[in-house]
Every structure is written in structure tokens, then in C-alpha cells.
């Protein structure tokens, strides 16, 4: 990732392509991600959407896109991408579409779909070597239906279906590794709080044919219970505390594109957790030392192994 | 035009080949699999200039099919039974996208208990989805039905997906003589797909399948699909007339057989209707004035033609190869409603038969005719009867004994 | 039947307030129906909820078109046509508004045909959305109906707020009762509208929907960027205001982080905020390295703009 046009914020596109007027919550991290990714991908794209909050990006007769869009269903957006990609290829091969009018096909899916109902279709699309982008905005729950627990919900988070004193008792699924196990050309994690890292990764992905997959942290003020103004801080904390590793898989190798400070020097995960209402119960009325230690230990173990 | 022996599956595949379908998303299921295997073989050896892609489920298959049609290619796909229901969400979705494509469904009974043999519960479960439905009784119809279906689906006045239905085993795996139309002739009947406004391409931003808020908008889009479906009846008649001119085979929305002077009629869908024809001929030899009425189009529902054909009769026997549990036969209630609304009151005898591929022997047709006549004489509609014999129950009992069901 | 319609913004506790009233009426012996109305809109967007109460079973459902009492939790909605606060109000309709403005002035401004009662915000309206306003207003609404005993309101609020942390619950409860105690309608309690006559009614003007081909009659948008027509700026309760003196023209910062693409550079490289669409999340404010962005209460900013001052 040496030759990049994106070295600093200043180098990012000054004109933003995704237009305003969407029904997303104020401060929506998912929207921020889509906006930043769109700036790099450009308008010669067709977004193929799975049911989720961002389905309402295009609500008849309003669309914020300069390019194209189709809403499919919760499970099968990758198959929708397959149909469009195949159709475009057929049209070009048969001389019915000038190659200059070709489009990039981009799946836009929430975590609920990506980690759960849509995982089979995603896996199959990777198996078929489909040439597409896949953008999972991970707000760590079924946001559109009121933030119920999904397979992406992190340990300890309170959701609409996990109210208990420990919040969600399970662990967040490692979708990155599941995808990597398919050996697609490119997989990366991103956050809109690090727009330069994000832009570089999307730019790098452009150089690969086949499946190019992204998991974006999608800070969700509504579902995570924090003030919308703190969306960027939440993303920065996630990276700085090490709970959201920024990494990329390409050429058979996983590389960390940002490294939090070493153990002991980096801020404890607690700082990230305490900033969000969904973890309140870990701090009051009494501190749940056991849960906090467990979450911290998992983050530390991750980075120990990544050394 | 060559005449050759083809299974229903092969005939349907020939339909797709002659229609020069560009794209076939596929997933295997008995008894449909032969269709996609044939298409794959033709495409792989260059006999057909299309692309077939194996999806991981019918839900994905229908998504890919609809999305490709929305991008402007001619799409063919096929499934059966559980597969059709697995795709249920997407049947409504792609119909709501208003994209033309043709789906062959090879009818098979639904689990549980799981079975391989046919009845029509699968295709009737999706009758409200927005897909038009063309029901075949012969292998020839399976081929011709696919060609007619494309004409219908792609007509600007319709632009809805069309399902061509045939019975598993009784058509899918059964060979019959089929006339293969000349490709040149087919091209005259079915010109290359003009996607008009259906495409995704650079420089022409387009959002399809967009969410709506509010009942007024939703009602508008849904009802427009309904109006397009109703209007498809006329479009079908036009297309069928041209088809008859070019190929010499006539397809009315409703097949009528010896109904001109009839007092009674059998009414049924699909391949078993040819058995009813055989019964009609034998009954006529015995002096009966009886005929057969078979809807080819079930959606749009040819209500007026049905009323014209059946309204003046003394009695009709509707034989449903499906079961709406807690209600009875689907066709019987749809036809009953059409007759009632037209003020026509023949006695309607409802039969449920042929579930899970159970045969309907000719004697049962004779008996249904006799019962229907008795009901007409009594002036009362009898309760729905399941075609099931003492012997069958005895056999079932024997199995239950082995299963230790007491 | 009492028909009560609540108006507020997403995040202001309108749903909770409507449930408190519903439960209070239920405790007071009424048959009750209450429901929030959801759209695609989110936090800050205008939303509504409704409550019906009758002494016999309620057969009516859905949106209330002829309200007897309209409860407005956020007075900035009054001037938003999109919020439709005044829809269907008649001379008998009582308007209850959570507002610091004098009732008479508001009534004249809105040309309200019936009574208008205000309940003044208890805390100084600082920033953000305040669910507490809804609690005080619902207390007042209960009083104005004239049929809800204080005790019924108290237990209803206790039930509906049970999930809140203790401190917040107590404060909300106190505010609810303050609302109940602190209001009086000069023209007497809310009056119920007599039932619609089945003979003399406005006949619906039905049409036979004409057939239209799929090019028009499919949910397809043949264009780009039509969302610009959606004025999400109306959701805003705080307005980010840029101080050009302090601004260092690094629009790539605020412009990149604004989720809604509501910041663009002008010819001189200064950021310009698109107030038609800015939702007031204040992400730009907290990320501005030169602290050049301030938050101004939206209603004040509007008034200032109306008075001709620069925001
Ligand atoms: C088959 C199906 N089941 C359930 C739903 C209801 N549904 C709509 S959006 C959604 C949540 C999706 O969660 P996620 O993918 O994480 O996206 P988010 O809402 O968080 O943006 C659900 C469950 C649906 N649309 N389709
Ligand atoms: S609920 Fe969360 S993800 Fe959904 S629109 Fe609101 S902020 Fe965005
Ligand atoms: S970030 Fe602050 S200083 Fe930079 S352009 Fe925006 S308002 Fe001005
Ligand atoms: S407050 Fe700032 S960041 Fe938020 S929408 Fe408005 S301009 Fe954008
Ligand atoms: Mg989610």
C-alpha cells in the first residue's frame, strides 16, 4: 500500500458524492462509512442492498446516489450482485453494452445479514469468484428492527433482546477470518473514523478482480446509546483500545494497517465501553470486574497473537 | 418443424434454448434437475449462447434471476416444490420489481412428509405473488408455453415474470412426441429482448426495487401489477393467435373439450386433465353430455371464459390436485367464487385427488360424473370428497402397523 | 370518545408519554387504545402518537384525523408543515403546547380556532432532545382531560417508567405530576366530539385506478440525488454555526466526517453548511481542530435569521 494518492485527510476527495436528505439517524456511522467509501468507488456503481437500516437510503422517490441501486432482500444481496454482474458481462460480451458503460457492483449489507442470514449467499458468491465489492456496515445488532442481538453483537453489550445484568453473554463472531478462509483476493476492516486508512483500502481493493470484502465498524448512536456528536470519537476509541483491529488480507497474508499502542500503554477497552450506554450495566450500579477483565483479556490476547 | 420424442423437462429446456435465453441461474431439485443439466450441456458445448450459473439456493437463484432481468438480459430458470417455496420471498420481490423472466416449475408435493411425486400445492402456494401462471398438460405445451411466456412477460403492457408449470414425473420424465419449431420461426414470434427501461449502466442512474412508505404508494404499485396481470389475458390471446398462425397450434387461456353441448364437465389443471379427456370420450360413448374445462392460464384468472364455459351447465366436478388444509381445493373455491359473482349456479362437486402423485384411474372419473349428476338432480352441492379407496386405507394401515402407530 | 394526538420528535419520549396517558386513562376506568406511529424518520424527525379513550369498546383504529386534544411536546414543530400538528383541528380542539411562549401570542400566530394552553419548560432548553418535556406535558394533558385522577396518573407513570434508572424515574415522575398540577384550561376540560353521522358525511371520491405500464408503475427512480428534496434540516434541534474568524479552511476535516454530506467548501475554501439537510449531529463541531464551530439552539437561530441577524 505504498503508492497511494491518500496520504492524509487533505488528499481525500473534496467533493462528496453521496447526497444528503437520507432518513438515517443524525450521526449515523453506517451512513458516514457509505459516504466515504462512495467517494473512492465513484458513481459508476450499482449498490445491491440487503434489508437493514440503510435500505431506507433509497425511499421512493428519493435516492442519495448519483449512480444506481437495487434493494433485494435480507439474505440474498450477494446473489443479486451475481445476477447483475453476470448480466453486465453477458451484455458486454454480446455487444449489447459498450464496455465504457460497465459498472462496479457493490453489496451493501448490515451485520445481521452479513454474519447471519446472508452468510451462506456471501460464502457462495466468494466461492464463485464473483467480481464485486461487499460492504458490511457493522452496527453490531439488528439495528433497523430496534437493535436486537445479532451474531456481530460484542460480549457484554445490552441489546433489545439481551437485557440481563451481563448483557449479551456470547462473543462476537469473527467474520473477517471466516471470509479469509475462502481466500478471496481482498478482505479488510475499516472505520470512518480513519478515513485515510479506509480510502487506501478501497483504492487497493480496486486493483483486484474477484470478491473484495469490507467490514466497517458502524457506530450507531441510536443502538449503542451515545450522543451522535461522538460517532468519530467512538471509532477512534475502538481502534486505539484495540477492540476494532484495522487490517487487510491480500496475497494470502493478513496485515494490520494500524496498530494500537502496546499493552499497558494503550487505553483500556473500558474507555470505549464506558462511553456507550449499551455497556452501562458493566459499570453501574457496581463494576462487573469479571466481565471487564474478560473483554480486556480477549483484546490483549488478540494483539499478543498479532505481534 | 421436426417431430421428436422429448420429456417434459427436455421440452422446457428446448423452450429456453429456442427463446435464446441469455442467462440461467440454477439450483438442482428433483424432478426439475434435468432441465438445467440439459441447458448446462448445451451451453458448455456452444449449442446455446447463454450462461448458466449454479447458485447456492433457490432464494439466491431467484434473486440473481430478477437482478439480471433488471439489468436487461433474457433470463430463464427452473425449480420445483420445496425450491419454489424456498424462493417464495423473492417471487413476490421480483414480481414487484416488474421484471420479465420465465420460471419453469415442475410440480411436486410439499413436505412434510417429504415426497418426490407431484401435486399442485407448490405452484398454488405462490399464486398471489405476481407471477403469471401457465399450466401445461402435455410436453408440447411445456415447450410452447415457455415461448408464449416470454412474449407475455416481455410485453410492455405486462412486464411481469411468468411461471410455466408442469407435473413432475407425469410430464417431466415422460416422453411424448413434440414438434420442435424452427429457430427462424421462433425469432419471428419472439424478437430479441428489448429491455426498454430495464438496465443498470454507467451514465444512467437508476434505483430499482426501492422501499416505499405509506399505504397509498404501496397500494398503487401492487394494484398496478394486478392491472397488468388482468390485461395480460388479452396480450396472451394476441400472442396465441400469432403463435397459431406461425406454428399451427392454438392455445386459449382455457382449454375446452366437448363442452359445446355438455350438461356436465370436469374441471382440472395440469397433466391429469388428459386422463379426464379419456374419461369424457368413454362417457360420451355411453350417452353422457359431458366435457372438460382446463385453465391453461391460472393467473391472470380467466374468470369470464370459465363462467361462459361452465355457467350454463347442470353440474361440474372440480378435481383439485392440491389441498388447502382447513378449506379444501383451491381451484374449486376460485371457480365457485367466479360462478357466484356471475350469478351462475351449476351444482359444484369438489374433489381432492392425485395428492403426492396418487393416480386417478378412469373409473374414478366415471364415478365423479355419476355423483355430480346425482347432486345436480338433488340440487345440492355435495361436501368435498377425497379420492381415496378402502384398499388404500388398508395398505396404509399395514404400514402403520409396521411403524407401530396404534 | 376522547381522541388525543401527540406530536414530538424522535427521541423526545413521545411514545412513552402517550403510553403514560393511555395507562392513566385505563386506570381511570376507560377502554383505551394507544399507539405510536412510525415512519422512516429517526431521532429528531417529527413523529406522532395517539391515544383514544372511551367508556365503551373502541372500534375506531389508526390515525386520529379529528383530535379533541393535540399535545405538542416540541413547539418548534408548530411551524413545520411536515409535522402536520394542526391537521384536523376544529373549534372544539384543545391545543396543549410545551413552550415558553405566551399562550395568547401562540394562538394568534397559529390562528388556532380553539383553546390553546401552554406549559412552560421547567429546565432551560439547552441542547439536544429532552424526554423530560414530554413527561410534564403528558401530566398536563391528563389534567386537561378532566377525567384522570392524579392517583391514576401517578401509578401509570410509575408503571411506564419502571425500566428507567431510579434517579431519572423519580425526576420524570415528579415532572409528570408537576405538569398535572401546573395547568388549567380557562375554557374548561377537553370536549369530546360527537360521533360522525352515517348519513351526512364527506363521500370518498374513489377512482378506478388507471392501468399504467411498468416503466411508471414500478418502484423505480430514474434519476440521481433526488434525496436533496428531503429537507432533513427540519430534524435539527441544534445548529452548527461556523465562525469564519477561527476557521482554518480545512474542509477535508469537517467535510469528511459529516455523515450527511452537508458541508462543502465555497470558492474561498471556507466550509458552508447546508442547513436544509444538516441534521445537527454536531460531529463537525467536536472534530473541528480550531473550535470554529458553535452549537446554537435551532429555534433561536431561526428567530435570529427571521429577524435578519446572521446566524
Ligand atoms: C427474511 C427477513 N427477515 C426479517 C426481516 C426484518 N429485518 C429487516 S432489517 C433487519 C435487521 C437487519 O440487521 P442488519 O443486517 O444488522 O442491518 P441494520 O438493521 O443493523 O442496519 C431485519 C431483521 C427481513 N427484512 N427479512
Ligand atoms: S439505528 Fe444506527 S445504524 Fe440505523 S440509521 Fe440509526 S444510527 Fe444508523
Ligand atoms: S474543520 Fe473547523 S477549521 Fe476546518 S474547515 Fe471545518 S470549520 Fe473550518
Ligand atoms: S451537524 Fe455538522 S456534521 Fe452533523 S449534519 Fe450538520 S453539518 Fe454535518
Ligand atoms: Mg446491524
PDB file of N, CA, C and O in Angstrom, chain C residues 102-143:
ATOM      1  N   UNK C 102     -46.011  32.832  25.368  1.00  0.00           N
ATOM      2  CA  UNK C 102     -47.337  33.040  25.958  1.00  0.00           C
ATOM      3  C   UNK C 102     -48.424  32.419  25.089  1.00  0.00           C
ATOM      4  O   UNK C 102     -48.353  32.487  23.851  1.00  0.00           O
ATOM      5  N   UNK C 103     -49.418  31.847  25.744  1.00  0.00           N
ATOM      6  CA  UNK C 103     -50.457  31.105  25.037  1.00  0.00           C
ATOM      7  C   UNK C 103     -51.199  31.975  24.030  1.00  0.00           C
ATOM      8  O   UNK C 103     -51.445  31.559  22.890  1.00  0.00           O
ATOM      9  N   UNK C 104     -51.531  33.181  24.437  1.00  0.00           N
ATOM     10  CA  UNK C 104     -52.341  34.014  23.550  1.00  0.00           C
ATOM     11  C   UNK C 104     -51.602  34.347  22.261  1.00  0.00           C
ATOM     12  O   UNK C 104     -52.149  34.282  21.160  1.00  0.00           O
ATOM     13  N   UNK C 105     -50.299  34.702  22.442  1.00  0.00           N
ATOM     14  CA  UNK C 105     -49.486  35.051  21.275  1.00  0.00           C
ATOM     15  C   UNK C 105     -49.395  33.856  20.324  1.00  0.00           C
ATOM     16  O   UNK C 105     -49.550  33.988  19.107  1.00  0.00           O
ATOM     17  N   UNK C 106     -49.174  32.674  20.910  1.00  0.00           N
ATOM     18  CA  UNK C 106     -49.058  31.461  20.086  1.00  0.00           C
ATOM     19  C   UNK C 106     -50.360  31.197  19.340  1.00  0.00           C
ATOM     20  O   UNK C 106     -50.370  30.874  18.157  1.00  0.00           O
ATOM     21  N   UNK C 107     -51.451  31.367  20.058  1.00  0.00           N
ATOM     22  CA  UNK C 107     -52.762  31.075  19.476  1.00  0.00           C
ATOM     23  C   UNK C 107     -53.021  32.005  18.294  1.00  0.00           C
ATOM     24  O   UNK C 107     -53.482  31.564  17.222  1.00  0.00           O
ATOM     25  N   UNK C 108     -52.652  33.271  18.476  1.00  0.00           N
ATOM     26  CA  UNK C 108     -52.842  34.229  17.391  1.00  0.00           C
ATOM     27  C   UNK C 108     -51.946  33.865  16.209  1.00  0.00           C
ATOM     28  O   UNK C 108     -52.358  33.889  15.051  1.00  0.00           O
ATOM     29  N   UNK C 109     -50.695  33.505  16.536  1.00  0.00           N
ATOM     30  CA  UNK C 109     -49.741  33.189  15.479  1.00  0.00           C
ATOM     31  C   UNK C 109     -50.219  32.009  14.641  1.00  0.00           C
ATOM     32  O   UNK C 109     -50.105  32.003  13.421  1.00  0.00           O
ATOM     33  N   UNK C 110     -50.762  31.021  15.333  1.00  0.00           N
ATOM     34  CA  UNK C 110     -51.172  29.804  14.629  1.00  0.00           C
ATOM     35  C   UNK C 110     -52.583  29.910  14.071  1.00  0.00           C
ATOM     36  O   UNK C 110     -53.026  29.030  13.348  1.00  0.00           O
ATOM     37  N   UNK C 111     -53.274  30.959  14.445  1.00  0.00           N
ATOM     38  CA  UNK C 111     -54.678  31.113  14.079  1.00  0.00           C
ATOM     39  C   UNK C 111     -55.462  29.869  14.503  1.00  0.00           C
ATOM     40  O   UNK C 111     -56.272  29.308  13.750  1.00  0.00           O
ATOM     41  N   UNK C 112     -55.175  29.423  15.723  1.00  0.00           N
ATOM     42  CA  UNK C 112     -55.865  28.232  16.225  1.00  0.00           C
ATOM     43  C   UNK C 112     -57.319  28.588  16.498  1.00  0.00           C
ATOM     44  O   UNK C 112     -57.599  29.597  17.140  1.00  0.00           O
ATOM     45  N   UNK C 113     -58.254  27.770  16.021  1.00  0.00           N
ATOM     46  CA  UNK C 113     -59.669  28.117  16.181  1.00  0.00           C
ATOM     47  C   UNK C 113     -60.185  27.905  17.598  1.00  0.00           C
ATOM     48  O   UNK C 113     -61.214  28.460  17.971  1.00  0.00           O
ATOM     49  N   UNK C 114     -59.481  27.054  18.394  1.00  0.00           N
ATOM     50  CA  UNK C 114     -59.998  26.752  19.728  1.00  0.00           C
ATOM     51  C   UNK C 114     -59.040  27.211  20.823  1.00  0.00           C
ATOM     52  O   UNK C 114     -58.209  28.080  20.624  1.00  0.00           O
ATOM     53  N   UNK C 115     -59.194  26.563  21.985  1.00  0.00           N
ATOM     54  CA  UNK C 115     -58.328  26.902  23.125  1.00  0.00           C
ATOM     55  C   UNK C 115     -56.888  26.484  22.868  1.00  0.00           C
ATOM     56  O   UNK C 115     -56.634  25.439  22.258  1.00  0.00           O
ATOM     57  N   UNK C 116     -55.966  27.267  23.400  1.00  0.00           N
ATOM     58  CA  UNK C 116     -54.565  26.858  23.376  1.00  0.00           C
ATOM     59  C   UNK C 116     -53.996  27.096  24.764  1.00  0.00           C
ATOM     60  O   UNK C 116     -54.156  28.166  25.341  1.00  0.00           O
ATOM     61  N   UNK C 117     -53.381  26.081  25.307  1.00  0.00           N
ATOM     62  CA  UNK C 117     -52.802  26.155  26.644  1.00  0.00           C
ATOM     63  C   UNK C 117     -51.324  25.839  26.527  1.00  0.00           C
ATOM     64  O   UNK C 117     -50.950  24.931  25.782  1.00  0.00           O
ATOM     65  N   UNK C 118     -50.499  26.583  27.213  1.00  0.00           N
ATOM     66  CA  UNK C 118     -49.071  26.242  27.180  1.00  0.00           C
ATOM     67  C   UNK C 118     -48.647  25.736  28.545  1.00  0.00           C
ATOM     68  O   UNK C 118     -49.233  26.071  29.568  1.00  0.00           O
ATOM     69  N   UNK C 119     -47.604  24.944  28.503  1.00  0.00           N
ATOM     70  CA  UNK C 119     -46.950  24.567  29.746  1.00  0.00           C
ATOM     71  C   UNK C 119     -45.480  24.900  29.557  1.00  0.00           C
ATOM     72  O   UNK C 119     -44.860  24.466  28.588  1.00  0.00           O
ATOM     73  N   UNK C 120     -44.966  25.713  30.445  1.00  0.00           N
ATOM     74  CA  UNK C 120     -43.613  26.238  30.236  1.00  0.00           C
ATOM     75  C   UNK C 120     -42.567  25.185  30.572  1.00  0.00           C
ATOM     76  O   UNK C 120     -42.719  24.448  31.547  1.00  0.00           O
ATOM     77  N   UNK C 121     -41.531  25.078  29.745  1.00  0.00           N
ATOM     78  CA  UNK C 121     -40.457  24.119  30.032  1.00  0.00           C
ATOM     79  C   UNK C 121     -39.850  24.410  31.398  1.00  0.00           C
ATOM     80  O   UNK C 121     -39.670  25.569  31.764  1.00  0.00           O
ATOM     81  N   UNK C 122     -39.578  23.360  32.159  1.00  0.00           N
ATOM     82  CA  UNK C 122     -39.067  23.518  33.510  1.00  0.00           C
ATOM     83  C   UNK C 122     -37.578  23.834  33.477  1.00  0.00           C
ATOM     84  O   UNK C 122     -37.120  24.823  34.026  1.00  0.00           O
ATOM     85  N   UNK C 123     -36.835  23.017  32.741  1.00  0.00           N
ATOM     86  CA  UNK C 123     -35.410  23.296  32.632  1.00  0.00           C
ATOM     87  C   UNK C 123     -35.193  24.251  31.478  1.00  0.00           C
ATOM     88  O   UNK C 123     -35.939  24.231  30.521  1.00  0.00           O
ATOM     89  N   UNK C 124     -34.149  25.040  31.560  1.00  0.00           N
ATOM     90  CA  UNK C 124     -33.842  25.926  30.443  1.00  0.00           C
ATOM     91  C   UNK C 124     -33.512  25.033  29.253  1.00  0.00           C
ATOM     92  O   UNK C 124     -32.695  24.122  29.359  1.00  0.00           O
ATOM     93  N   UNK C 125     -34.156  25.305  28.144  1.00  0.00           N
ATOM     94  CA  UNK C 125     -33.897  24.481  26.967  1.00  0.00           C
ATOM     95  C   UNK C 125     -32.452  24.666  26.548  1.00  0.00           C
ATOM     96  O   UNK C 125     -32.075  25.724  26.073  1.00  0.00           O
ATOM     97  N   UNK C 126     -31.663  23.693  26.833  1.00  0.00           N
ATOM     98  CA  UNK C 126     -30.253  23.815  26.469  1.00  0.00           C
ATOM     99  C   UNK C 126     -30.060  23.208  25.100  1.00  0.00           C
ATOM    100  O   UNK C 126     -30.464  23.784  24.101  1.00  0.00           O
ATOM    101  N   UNK C 127     -29.519  22.026  25.050  1.00  0.00           N
ATOM    102  CA  UNK C 127     -29.246  21.420  23.760  1.00  0.00           C
ATOM    103  C   UNK C 127     -29.903  20.055  23.704  1.00  0.00           C
ATOM    104  O   UNK C 127     -30.252  19.485  24.727  1.00  0.00           O
ATOM    105  N   UNK C 128     -30.026  19.571  22.524  1.00  0.00           N
ATOM    106  CA  UNK C 128     -30.451  18.187  22.338  1.00  0.00           C
ATOM    107  C   UNK C 128     -31.938  17.993  22.576  1.00  0.00           C
ATOM    108  O   UNK C 128     -32.705  18.923  22.752  1.00  0.00           O
ATOM    109  N   UNK C 129     -32.306  16.730  22.604  1.00  0.00           N
ATOM    110  CA  UNK C 129     -33.697  16.367  22.763  1.00  0.00           C
ATOM    111  C   UNK C 129     -33.922  16.039  24.221  1.00  0.00           C
ATOM    112  O   UNK C 129     -33.128  15.356  24.846  1.00  0.00           O
ATOM    113  N   UNK C 130     -35.008  16.542  24.788  1.00  0.00           N
ATOM    114  CA  UNK C 130     -35.231  16.329  26.210  1.00  0.00           C
ATOM    115  C   UNK C 130     -36.502  15.553  26.467  1.00  0.00           C
ATOM    116  O   UNK C 130     -37.594  16.108  26.393  1.00  0.00           O
ATOM    117  N   UNK C 131     -36.380  14.281  26.785  1.00  0.00           N
ATOM    118  CA  UNK C 131     -37.573  13.484  27.046  1.00  0.00           C
ATOM    119  C   UNK C 131     -38.373  14.047  28.217  1.00  0.00           C
ATOM    120  O   UNK C 131     -39.568  13.818  28.319  1.00  0.00           O
ATOM    121  N   UNK C 132     -37.721  14.816  29.097  1.00  0.00           N
ATOM    122  CA  UNK C 132     -38.436  15.301  30.280  1.00  0.00           C
ATOM    123  C   UNK C 132     -39.622  16.186  29.908  1.00  0.00           C
ATOM    124  O   UNK C 132     -40.634  16.192  30.586  1.00  0.00           O
ATOM    125  N   UNK C 133     -39.478  16.928  28.835  1.00  0.00           N
ATOM    126  CA  UNK C 133     -40.564  17.801  28.393  1.00  0.00           C
ATOM    127  C   UNK C 133     -41.831  17.014  28.137  1.00  0.00           C
ATOM    128  O   UNK C 133     -42.934  17.450  28.463  1.00  0.00           O
ATOM    129  N   UNK C 134     -41.659  15.836  27.599  1.00  0.00           N
ATOM    130  CA  UNK C 134     -42.815  15.003  27.280  1.00  0.00           C
ATOM    131  C   UNK C 134     -43.552  14.612  28.560  1.00  0.00           C
ATOM    132  O   UNK C 134     -44.776  14.531  28.588  1.00  0.00           O
ATOM    133  N   UNK C 135     -42.799  14.379  29.626  1.00  0.00           N
ATOM    134  CA  UNK C 135     -43.434  13.923  30.861  1.00  0.00           C
ATOM    135  C   UNK C 135     -44.297  15.027  31.471  1.00  0.00           C
ATOM    136  O   UNK C 135     -45.413  14.782  31.917  1.00  0.00           O
ATOM    137  N   UNK C 136     -43.738  16.242  31.468  1.00  0.00           N
ATOM    138  CA  UNK C 136     -44.515  17.328  32.023  1.00  0.00           C
ATOM    139  C   UNK C 136     -45.783  17.557  31.187  1.00  0.00           C
ATOM    140  O   UNK C 136     -46.862  17.810  31.722  1.00  0.00           O
ATOM    141  N   UNK C 137     -45.611  17.453  29.909  1.00  0.00           N
ATOM    142  CA  UNK C 137     -46.732  17.708  29.018  1.00  0.00           C
ATOM    143  C   UNK C 137     -47.815  16.644  29.171  1.00  0.00           C
ATOM    144  O   UNK C 137     -49.009  16.962  29.143  1.00  0.00           O
ATOM    145  N   UNK C 138     -47.392  15.417  29.364  1.00  0.00           N
ATOM    146  CA  UNK C 138     -48.421  14.378  29.481  1.00  0.00           C
ATOM    147  C   UNK C 138     -49.177  14.535  30.804  1.00  0.00           C
ATOM    148  O   UNK C 138     -50.388  14.275  30.886  1.00  0.00           O
ATOM    149  N   UNK C 139     -48.475  15.004  31.841  1.00  0.00           N
ATOM    150  CA  UNK C 139     -49.155  15.292  33.107  1.00  0.00           C
ATOM    151  C   UNK C 139     -50.235  16.342  32.891  1.00  0.00           C
ATOM    152  O   UNK C 139     -51.389  16.191  33.327  1.00  0.00           O
ATOM    153  N   UNK C 140     -49.859  17.379  32.151  1.00  0.00           N
ATOM    154  CA  UNK C 140     -50.814  18.447  31.870  1.00  0.00           C
ATOM    155  C   UNK C 140     -51.978  17.920  31.038  1.00  0.00           C
ATOM    156  O   UNK C 140     -53.148  18.257  31.282  1.00  0.00           O
ATOM    157  N   UNK C 141     -51.666  17.075  30.072  1.00  0.00           N
ATOM    158  CA  UNK C 141     -52.713  16.527  29.199  1.00  0.00           C
ATOM    159  C   UNK C 141     -53.723  15.746  30.030  1.00  0.00           C
ATOM    160  O   UNK C 141     -54.942  15.865  29.840  1.00  0.00           O
ATOM    161  N   UNK C 142     -53.211  14.962  30.990  1.00  0.00           N
ATOM    162  CA  UNK C 142     -54.093  14.167  31.838  1.00  0.00           C
ATOM    163  C   UNK C 142     -55.040  15.093  32.610  1.00  0.00           C
ATOM    164  O   UNK C 142     -56.238  14.828  32.732  1.00  0.00           O
ATOM    165  N   UNK C 143     -54.490  16.180  33.090  1.00  0.00           N
ATOM    166  CA  UNK C 143     -55.319  17.117  33.841  1.00  0.00           C
ATOM    167  C   UNK C 143     -56.402  17.726  32.946  1.00  0.00           C
ATOM    168  O   UNK C 143     -57.570  17.834  33.330  1.00  0.00           O
TER     169      UNK C 143
END
